[in-house]
């Protein structure tokens, strides 16, 4: 629309003036995705944050993602347009909870999903995202206790695929908990020619019938984005946050994508509007800073993860 055009122009001008880069997650509103310099999943976005030459990173995503960028790039100014954009998963575990587990499991390894606060990362040995979790867990020694957190579905999925024994924190994502095996089975039945692309935070990923189903593929958001490229199928059911369809439809205009639910969206990801993005650049708000005593510890598990990827 015309109103968007004016905002887009203003954002581009401010971006040049501030030498800023706009990073956006695939779950952001489509109009935000459209103006991002880099659109990605949580792993890709943290790699971009590590490598950018910009002075300012404007992070259109949720708080833990911007915080991860601030941990990786302390010399840059990291801005989040909507500081109240949280994440139910990141909020499900505290640093004190991990410290207690470690006390009872001396020598144990804590593996945390990147959807965690800086304080939790500071108590973590290895970070993972859904894109590299299997690879990282498979590379770790088998003879020490392991705690995986905070996502119970991703944890159970990793345990089933790798056979690795581990304690699993019982957190979950309030969007992906509704993607159950019953729902996946219903769509497999209703779309018999489609492949089913499932994010591993989904409850369905703990069901072996789903994991061994020939039309079901489990992958991170980037894995889901790449799958259609190598598939002869024309139709795909997308079992994750529905705004991923914006990029899928843009990338593969000749293929058909069916969201498994349009009802369960990540409301935190939708908080950021174009006005908020413009204001972030205009007023250089809201800066995300991590105290150095936390940052110096939280960087270690992130660096270990980035070396694996
Ligand atoms: P990705 O690692 O696939 O980007 O997922 C992040 C997330 O928050 C999923 O809900
Ligand atoms: Fe967090 Fe779930 Fe939203 Fe991802 S979709 S940011 S895990 S609440």
Coordinates of C-alpha atoms and ligand atoms in Angstrom, one line a residue:
X1 CA 0.0 0.0 0.0
X2 CA 1.0 3.7 -0.3
X3 CA 1.3 4.0 3.4
X4 CA 3.8 1.1 3.4
X5 CA 5.8 2.7 0.6
X6 CA 6.3 5.9 2.6
X7 CA 7.5 3.9 5.6
X8 CA 9.7 1.7 3.5
X9 CA 11.4 4.8 2.1
X10 CA 11.9 6.3 5.6
X11 CA 13.3 3.0 6.9
X12 CA 15.7 2.7 4.0
X13 CA 17.0 6.3 4.6
X14 CA 17.4 5.9 8.3
X15 CA 19.1 2.5 7.8
X16 CA 21.7 4.2 5.5
X17 CA 22.2 7.1 7.9
X18 CA 22.8 4.7 10.9
X19 CA 24.8 2.1 8.9
X20 CA 22.3 -0.4 10.3
X21 CA 21.3 -3.9 9.2
X22 CA 17.8 -5.3 9.6
X23 CA 17.6 -8.9 10.6
X24 CA 14.2 -10.6 10.7
X25 CA 13.0 -14.1 11.6
X26 CA 10.7 -16.0 9.3
X27 CA 7.8 -15.7 11.8
X28 CA 7.7 -11.9 11.5
X29 CA 4.8 -10.1 9.7
X30 CA 5.2 -10.4 5.9
X31 CA 5.7 -6.6 5.5
X32 CA 8.7 -6.8 7.9
X33 CA 10.1 -9.9 6.2
X34 CA 10.0 -7.9 2.9
X35 CA 12.2 -5.1 4.1
X36 CA 14.8 -7.2 6.0
X37 CA 18.4 -7.3 4.8
X38 CA 18.5 -10.8 6.1
X39 CA 15.6 -13.2 6.8
X40 CA 16.5 -16.3 8.6
X41 CA 16.0 -18.9 11.3
X42 CA 17.6 -18.5 14.7
X43 CA 20.9 -20.1 13.7
X44 CA 21.2 -18.1 10.4
X45 CA 20.4 -14.9 12.3
X46 CA 23.0 -15.4 14.9
X47 CA 25.6 -16.2 12.2
X48 CA 24.6 -12.9 10.5
X49 CA 24.9 -11.0 13.8
X50 CA 28.4 -12.5 14.2
X51 CA 29.5 -11.5 10.7
X52 CA 27.8 -8.2 9.8
X53 CA 29.9 -5.0 9.1
X54 CA 27.1 -2.7 10.2
X55 CA 27.3 -0.5 13.3
X56 CA 23.7 -1.1 14.3
X57 CA 21.7 -4.4 14.3
X58 CA 17.9 -3.9 14.3
X59 CA 16.6 -7.3 15.3
X60 CA 13.0 -8.0 14.3
X61 CA 12.3 -11.1 16.3
X62 CA 11.8 -12.0 19.9
X63 CA 14.0 -10.8 22.8
X64 CA 16.3 -13.9 23.3
X65 CA 17.3 -13.6 19.6
X66 CA 18.3 -9.9 20.0
X67 CA 20.0 -10.8 23.2
X68 CA 22.0 -13.5 21.5
X69 CA 23.1 -11.0 18.9
X70 CA 24.2 -8.6 21.7
X71 CA 26.2 -11.4 23.3
X72 CA 27.9 -12.3 20.0
X73 CA 28.6 -8.7 18.9
X74 CA 29.2 -6.5 22.0
X75 CA 30.8 -3.8 20.0
X76 CA 27.6 -3.2 17.9
X77 CA 24.5 -1.5 19.0
X78 CA 21.7 -4.1 19.0
X79 CA 18.1 -2.7 18.9
X80 CA 14.8 -4.5 19.3
X81 CA 11.8 -2.5 18.1
X82 CA 9.5 -4.2 20.6
X83 CA 11.3 -5.1 23.8
X84 CA 8.2 -6.9 25.2
X85 CA 8.4 -9.6 22.5
X86 CA 9.0 -12.6 24.7
X87 CA 9.0 -16.3 24.1
X88 CA 7.1 -18.9 26.3
X89 CA 9.9 -21.4 25.8
X90 CA 12.7 -19.1 26.9
X91 CA 10.6 -18.1 29.9
X92 CA 10.1 -21.7 31.0
X93 CA 13.6 -22.2 32.5
X94 CA 15.8 -20.2 34.9
X95 CA 19.5 -20.2 35.5
X96 CA 18.8 -21.3 39.1
X97 CA 17.0 -24.3 37.8
X98 CA 20.0 -25.4 35.7
X99 CA 22.4 -24.7 38.5
X100 CA 20.4 -27.0 40.8
X101 CA 20.6 -29.8 38.2
X102 CA 24.3 -29.3 37.8
X103 CA 24.8 -29.6 41.6
X104 CA 23.2 -33.0 41.6
X105 CA 25.0 -34.1 38.4
X106 CA 28.7 -33.2 38.9
X107 CA 30.5 -33.2 35.5
X108 CA 27.1 -33.2 33.7
X109 CA 26.6 -31.3 30.5
X110 CA 23.9 -28.8 30.0
X111 CA 22.7 -28.4 26.4
X112 CA 20.3 -25.5 25.9
X113 CA 18.2 -24.6 23.0
X114 CA 19.0 -21.0 21.8
X115 CA 15.5 -20.0 22.9
X116 CA 16.8 -19.1 26.4
X117 CA 17.8 -16.0 28.3
X118 CA 21.4 -14.8 28.6
X119 CA 21.5 -15.9 32.3
X120 CA 20.5 -19.4 31.2
X121 CA 23.1 -19.5 28.5
X122 CA 25.7 -18.5 31.2
X123 CA 24.9 -21.8 33.0
X124 CA 25.0 -23.8 29.7
X125 CA 27.8 -25.9 28.2
X126 CA 26.5 -26.1 24.6
X127 CA 23.8 -24.1 22.8
X128 CA 21.9 -25.6 19.9
X129 CA 19.2 -24.5 17.5
X130 CA 16.8 -26.8 15.8
X131 CA 19.1 -26.7 12.8
X132 CA 22.1 -28.3 14.6
X133 CA 20.8 -30.0 17.7
X134 CA 21.2 -33.6 16.4
X135 CA 24.8 -32.9 15.2
X136 CA 25.9 -31.3 18.5
X137 CA 24.3 -33.9 20.8
X138 CA 25.8 -36.8 18.7
X139 CA 29.3 -35.3 19.1
X140 CA 29.1 -35.1 22.9
X141 CA 30.6 -37.8 25.2
X142 CA 28.1 -40.6 26.1
X143 CA 29.5 -41.4 29.5
X144 CA 28.4 -38.1 31.3
X145 CA 25.0 -37.1 32.4
X146 CA 23.2 -34.6 30.1
X147 CA 20.4 -32.2 30.6
X148 CA 18.6 -30.9 27.5
X149 CA 16.3 -27.9 27.8
X150 CA 14.0 -26.2 27.8
X151 CA 11.9 -27.7 25.0
X152 CA 10.5 -31.1 25.9
X153 CA 9.3 -32.0 22.4
X154 CA 12.7 -31.2 20.8
X155 CA 14.4 -33.0 23.6
X156 CA 12.3 -36.2 23.2
X157 CA 12.8 -36.0 19.4
X158 CA 16.6 -35.8 19.9
X159 CA 16.5 -38.7 22.3
X160 CA 14.5 -40.9 19.9
X161 CA 16.7 -40.1 16.9
X162 CA 20.1 -40.3 18.6
X163 CA 19.4 -42.8 21.3
X164 CA 21.3 -40.6 23.7
X165 CA 20.1 -40.8 27.3
X166 CA 19.4 -37.4 28.8
X167 CA 17.3 -35.5 31.3
X168 CA 14.8 -33.2 29.6
X169 CA 13.5 -30.0 30.9
X170 CA 9.7 -29.8 30.6
X171 CA 9.2 -26.5 28.8
X172 CA 7.4 -26.0 25.5
X173 CA 6.3 -23.5 22.9
X174 CA 2.7 -22.4 23.1
X175 CA 2.4 -22.5 19.2
X176 CA 4.0 -25.8 18.5
X177 CA 2.3 -27.7 21.4
X178 CA -0.8 -27.6 19.3
X179 CA 0.8 -29.4 16.4
X180 CA 0.0 -32.9 17.8
X181 CA 0.3 -36.2 16.0
X182 CA -3.5 -36.3 15.7
X183 CA -3.5 -33.0 13.8
X184 CA -0.6 -34.2 11.6
X185 CA -2.4 -37.5 10.9
X186 CA -5.5 -35.6 9.9
X187 CA -3.6 -33.5 7.3
X188 CA -1.7 -36.6 6.0
X189 CA -5.1 -38.1 5.4
X190 CA -6.7 -35.0 3.9
X191 CA -3.7 -34.2 1.6
X192 CA -2.5 -37.7 0.4
X193 CA -0.2 -36.2 -2.2
X194 CA 1.6 -33.7 0.1
X195 CA 4.8 -33.8 2.0
X196 CA 4.5 -32.8 5.7
X197 CA 7.2 -30.4 6.9
X198 CA 7.4 -30.3 10.7
X199 CA 9.3 -28.1 13.1
X200 CA 10.8 -30.3 15.9
X201 CA 9.3 -28.1 18.6
X202 CA 6.0 -29.7 17.5
X203 CA 4.4 -32.2 19.9
X204 CA 4.0 -34.6 17.0
X205 CA 7.8 -35.0 16.8
X206 CA 7.7 -37.2 19.9
X207 CA 5.6 -39.8 18.0
X208 CA 7.6 -42.6 16.3
X209 CA 4.8 -43.2 13.8
X210 CA 5.2 -39.7 12.6
X211 CA 9.0 -39.8 12.6
X212 CA 9.0 -42.9 10.4
X213 CA 6.2 -41.9 8.1
X214 CA 7.5 -41.6 4.5
X215 CA 5.8 -38.2 3.9
X216 CA 6.9 -36.6 7.1
X217 CA 10.1 -34.5 7.3
X218 CA 11.3 -32.8 10.5
X219 CA 13.5 -29.7 10.1
X220 CA 14.4 -26.3 11.4
X221 CA 12.7 -23.3 9.8
X222 CA 15.6 -23.2 7.3
X223 CA 15.3 -27.0 6.7
X224 CA 11.6 -26.5 5.9
X225 CA 12.5 -23.6 3.5
X226 CA 15.0 -25.8 1.6
X227 CA 12.9 -29.0 1.4
X228 CA 10.7 -28.1 -1.6
X229 CA 13.8 -27.4 -3.7
X230 CA 14.7 -31.1 -3.8
X231 CA 11.2 -32.5 -3.8
X232 CA 9.1 -33.7 -6.8
X233 CA 6.0 -32.9 -4.8
X234 CA 3.7 -30.0 -5.7
X235 CA 2.0 -29.6 -2.3
X236 CA 3.4 -29.3 1.2
X237 CA 1.6 -29.1 4.6
X238 CA 3.6 -26.7 6.8
X239 CA 3.6 -27.8 10.4
X240 CA 5.0 -24.7 12.1
X241 CA 4.2 -21.0 12.5
X242 CA 2.0 -19.9 9.6
X243 CA 3.9 -16.7 8.5
X244 CA 6.7 -19.0 7.2
X245 CA 4.3 -19.3 4.2
X246 CA 5.2 -15.8 3.0
X247 CA 8.8 -16.8 2.2
X248 CA 7.8 -20.3 1.0
X249 CA 5.3 -18.9 -1.5
X250 CA 7.8 -16.2 -2.6
X251 CA 10.6 -18.8 -3.1
X252 CA 8.4 -21.4 -4.8
X253 CA 5.6 -19.6 -6.7
X254 CA 4.6 -22.9 -8.6
X255 CA 4.1 -25.0 -5.4
X256 CA 1.2 -25.1 -3.0
X257 CA 1.7 -24.6 0.7
X258 CA -1.0 -25.5 3.3
X259 CA -0.6 -24.2 6.9
X260 CA -1.5 -26.9 9.4
X261 CA -3.1 -24.1 11.5
X262 CA -3.6 -20.4 11.0
X263 CA -5.1 -20.1 14.5
X264 CA -1.8 -20.8 16.4
X265 CA 0.5 -18.0 15.6
X266 CA 3.4 -16.6 17.7
X267 CA 1.8 -13.3 18.9
X268 CA 5.2 -12.1 20.2
X269 CA 6.6 -12.3 16.7
X270 CA 3.7 -10.2 15.4
X271 CA 4.2 -7.4 17.8
X272 CA 6.7 -5.7 15.5
X273 CA 5.1 -3.3 13.0
X274 CA 6.7 -1.2 10.3
X275 CA 6.2 1.9 12.6
X276 CA 8.0 0.2 15.4
X277 CA 10.9 -0.7 13.1
X278 CA 11.0 3.0 11.8
X279 CA 10.9 4.2 15.4
X280 CA 13.7 1.8 16.4
X281 CA 15.9 3.4 13.7
X282 CA 14.8 6.9 14.3
X283 CA 15.2 7.0 18.1
X284 CA 17.8 4.2 18.3
X285 CA 15.6 2.3 20.6
X286 CA 15.4 -0.2 22.4
X287 CA 19.0 -1.1 23.0
X288 CA 19.6 -4.7 24.2
X289 CA 22.5 -4.9 26.6
X290 CA 23.8 -7.9 28.5
X291 CA 25.9 -7.2 31.6
X292 CA 29.6 -8.2 31.0
X293 CA 29.7 -10.8 33.8
X294 CA 26.8 -12.7 32.2
X295 CA 27.9 -12.0 28.6
X296 CA 31.5 -13.4 29.1
X297 CA 30.0 -16.8 30.2
X298 CA 27.0 -16.8 27.8
X299 CA 29.3 -16.4 24.8
X300 CA 31.0 -19.7 25.3
X301 CA 28.1 -22.1 24.6
X302 CA 27.2 -20.0 21.6
X303 CA 30.7 -20.0 20.2
X304 CA 30.8 -23.8 20.6
X305 CA 27.6 -24.1 18.7
X306 CA 28.7 -21.8 15.9
X307 CA 31.9 -23.8 15.5
X308 CA 29.8 -26.9 14.8
X309 CA 27.6 -25.2 12.2
Ligands
LIG1 P1 14.2 -21.8 14.4 O1 15.5 -22.2 15.1 O2 13.8 -22.8 13.4 O3 14.3 -20.4 13.8 O4 13.1 -21.7 15.5 C1 13.0 -20.7 16.4 C2 11.8 -20.6 17.1 O5 11.5 -19.8 17.9 C3 10.8 -21.6 16.7 O6 9.6 -21.4 17.4
LIG2 FE1 9.0 -18.8 21.3 FE2 7.3 -20.4 20.3 FE3 7.2 -17.9 19.6 FE4 9.2 -19.5 18.7 S1 7.1 -19.6 18.2 S2 9.5 -17.4 19.6 S3 9.4 -20.8 20.6 S4 6.8 -18.7 21.6

